[in-house]
Amino acid sequence: MEVLDEAVAVRPVGEIDITTGPHLSHALAEALRHATPARPVVVDCSRLTFCDSAGLNALLVARQAARKAGVDIHLTSPNRQLLRLLDIAGIVALFPLRPAPCNRPRP
């Protein structure tokens, strides 16, 4: 998790499954503590190779918490497998896509 000027970035790497899903959940919860309506959470999926229902659950739980806080969660660079999973679940529209955030950490 990285707090940047325009977003709070979460950058999962590798596979998100039953074993690693809790790590994503923790990272998203931590990101939400730093997010604001003007500084949304952006999940940079560029290094994600696989995501199953555990990762999907982590995203949905975080989205619910974000909505309560008035904060958005966006995805950047999702691979075809993740997009297909979101599509099959009928939730593509819940996670808007946006460009990757710049690597300018907040002072």
mmCIF file of C-alpha atoms in Angstrom:
data_model
loop_
_atom_site.group_PDB
_atom_site.id
_atom_site.type_symbol
_atom_site.label_atom_id
_atom_site.label_comp_id
_atom_site.label_asym_id
_atom_site.label_seq_id
_atom_site.Cartn_x
_atom_site.Cartn_y
_atom_site.Cartn_z
ATOM 1 C CA MET A 1 0.000 0.000 0.000
ATOM 2 C CA GLU A 2 1.320 3.386 -0.989
ATOM 3 C CA VAL A 3 -0.217 6.795 -0.322
ATOM 4 C CA LEU A 4 0.256 8.972 -3.392
ATOM 5 C CA ASP A 5 -0.839 12.509 -4.249
ATOM 6 C CA GLU A 6 -3.943 11.475 -6.191
ATOM 7 C CA ALA A 7 -4.670 7.964 -4.876
ATOM 8 C CA VAL A 8 -3.850 5.249 -2.406
ATOM 9 C CA ALA A 9 -2.292 2.434 -4.420
ATOM 10 C CA VAL A 10 -2.551 -1.261 -3.641
ATOM 11 C CA ARG A 11 -0.325 -3.400 -5.857
ATOM 12 C CA PRO A 12 -0.976 -7.131 -5.510
ATOM 13 C CA VAL A 13 1.579 -9.450 -7.088
ATOM 14 C CA GLY A 14 1.147 -12.996 -8.361
ATOM 15 C CA GLU A 15 -1.911 -15.036 -7.461
ATOM 16 C CA ILE A 16 -4.796 -14.035 -5.221
ATOM 17 C CA ASP A 17 -6.450 -17.177 -3.901
ATOM 18 C CA ILE A 18 -7.603 -18.704 -0.612
ATOM 19 C CA THR A 19 -4.055 -18.456 0.754
ATOM 20 C CA THR A 20 -3.259 -14.895 -0.309
ATOM 21 C CA GLY A 21 -6.746 -13.389 -0.251
ATOM 22 C CA PRO A 22 -6.409 -12.327 3.405
ATOM 23 C CA HIS A 23 -3.257 -10.352 2.528
ATOM 24 C CA LEU A 24 -5.189 -8.443 -0.129
ATOM 25 C CA SER A 25 -8.024 -7.850 2.341
ATOM 26 C CA HIS A 26 -5.557 -6.431 4.866
ATOM 27 C CA ALA A 27 -3.876 -4.208 2.255
ATOM 28 C CA LEU A 28 -7.245 -2.868 1.081
ATOM 29 C CA ALA A 29 -8.395 -2.187 4.651
ATOM 30 C CA GLU A 30 -5.156 -0.316 5.325
ATOM 31 C CA ALA A 31 -5.539 1.645 2.087
ATOM 32 C CA LEU A 32 -9.069 2.660 3.053
ATOM 33 C CA ARG A 33 -7.721 4.167 6.278
ATOM 34 C CA HIS A 34 -5.712 6.619 4.135
ATOM 35 C CA ALA A 35 -8.242 7.171 1.347
ATOM 36 C CA THR A 36 -10.558 10.147 0.996
ATOM 37 C CA PRO A 37 -13.216 11.080 -1.566
ATOM 38 C CA ALA A 38 -10.494 13.079 -3.349
ATOM 39 C CA ARG A 39 -7.906 10.292 -2.958
ATOM 40 C CA PRO A 40 -9.521 6.970 -3.955
ATOM 41 C CA VAL A 41 -8.040 3.519 -3.611
ATOM 42 C CA VAL A 42 -6.532 2.243 -6.855
ATOM 43 C CA VAL A 43 -5.754 -1.457 -7.143
ATOM 44 C CA ASP A 44 -2.926 -1.773 -9.657
ATOM 45 C CA CYS A 45 -3.452 -5.234 -11.151
ATOM 46 C CA SER A 46 -0.548 -5.059 -13.611
ATOM 47 C CA ARG A 47 1.450 -7.705 -11.730
ATOM 48 C CA LEU A 48 -1.519 -9.892 -10.817
ATOM 49 C CA THR A 49 -1.402 -13.247 -12.608
ATOM 50 C CA PHE A 50 -4.511 -14.942 -11.182
ATOM 51 C CA CYS A 51 -7.506 -14.087 -9.019
ATOM 52 C CA ASP A 52 -10.198 -16.445 -7.724
ATOM 53 C CA SER A 53 -13.272 -15.971 -5.554
ATOM 54 C CA ALA A 54 -11.110 -15.149 -2.512
ATOM 55 C CA GLY A 55 -9.716 -12.114 -4.318
ATOM 56 C CA LEU A 56 -13.158 -11.218 -5.579
ATOM 57 C CA ASN A 57 -14.479 -11.385 -2.021
ATOM 58 C CA ALA A 58 -11.649 -9.142 -0.776
ATOM 59 C CA LEU A 59 -12.528 -6.565 -3.440
ATOM 60 C CA LEU A 60 -16.250 -6.694 -2.673
ATOM 61 C CA VAL A 61 -15.789 -6.391 1.097
ATOM 62 C CA ALA A 62 -13.434 -3.440 0.575
ATOM 63 C CA ARG A 63 -15.871 -1.819 -1.844
ATOM 64 C CA GLN A 64 -18.666 -2.079 0.724
ATOM 65 C CA ALA A 65 -16.470 -0.406 3.357
ATOM 66 C CA ALA A 66 -15.371 2.220 0.835
ATOM 67 C CA ARG A 67 -18.964 3.084 -0.068
ATOM 68 C CA LYS A 68 -19.782 3.614 3.612
ATOM 69 C CA ALA A 69 -16.815 5.990 3.848
ATOM 70 C CA GLY A 70 -17.703 7.820 0.624
ATOM 71 C CA VAL A 71 -14.550 6.579 -1.098
ATOM 72 C CA ASP A 72 -14.157 4.892 -4.481
ATOM 73 C CA ILE A 73 -12.108 1.845 -5.413
ATOM 74 C CA HIS A 74 -10.760 1.697 -8.966
ATOM 75 C CA LEU A 75 -8.822 -0.968 -10.830
ATOM 76 C CA THR A 76 -5.951 -0.370 -13.179
ATOM 77 C CA SER A 77 -4.438 -2.804 -15.678
ATOM 78 C CA PRO A 78 -6.629 -5.823 -14.915
ATOM 79 C CA ASN A 79 -5.720 -8.882 -16.981
ATOM 80 C CA ARG A 80 -8.217 -10.818 -19.078
ATOM 81 C CA GLN A 81 -8.765 -13.455 -16.391
ATOM 82 C CA LEU A 82 -9.709 -10.866 -13.771
ATOM 83 C CA LEU A 83 -11.992 -9.025 -16.185
ATOM 84 C CA ARG A 84 -13.667 -12.317 -17.061
ATOM 85 C CA LEU A 85 -14.151 -13.138 -13.358
ATOM 86 C CA LEU A 86 -15.713 -9.727 -12.726
ATOM 87 C CA ASP A 87 -17.909 -10.154 -15.795
ATOM 88 C CA ILE A 88 -19.103 -13.635 -14.804
ATOM 89 C CA ALA A 89 -19.929 -12.335 -11.324
ATOM 90 C CA GLY A 90 -21.825 -9.420 -12.885
ATOM 91 C CA ILE A 91 -19.807 -6.785 -11.039
ATOM 92 C CA VAL A 92 -17.581 -5.191 -13.679
ATOM 93 C CA ALA A 93 -19.369 -1.857 -13.239
ATOM 94 C CA LEU A 94 -18.621 -1.804 -9.501
ATOM 95 C CA PHE A 95 -14.895 -1.330 -10.121
ATOM 96 C CA PRO A 96 -14.250 1.496 -12.609
ATOM 97 C CA LEU A 97 -11.003 1.338 -14.563
ATOM 98 C CA ARG A 98 -8.516 4.172 -14.510
ATOM 99 C CA PRO A 99 -4.893 4.762 -15.472
ATOM 100 C CA ALA A 100 -2.206 3.691 -13.044
ATOM 101 C CA PRO A 101 -1.396 6.344 -10.437
ATOM 102 C CA CYS A 102 1.899 8.176 -10.666
ATOM 103 C CA ASN A 103 4.596 7.108 -8.283
ATOM 104 C CA ARG A 104 4.641 10.384 -6.371
ATOM 105 C CA PRO A 105 4.369 9.505 -2.683
ATOM 106 C CA ARG A 106 2.864 12.096 -0.404
ATOM 107 C CA PRO A 107 5.405 13.940 1.758
#
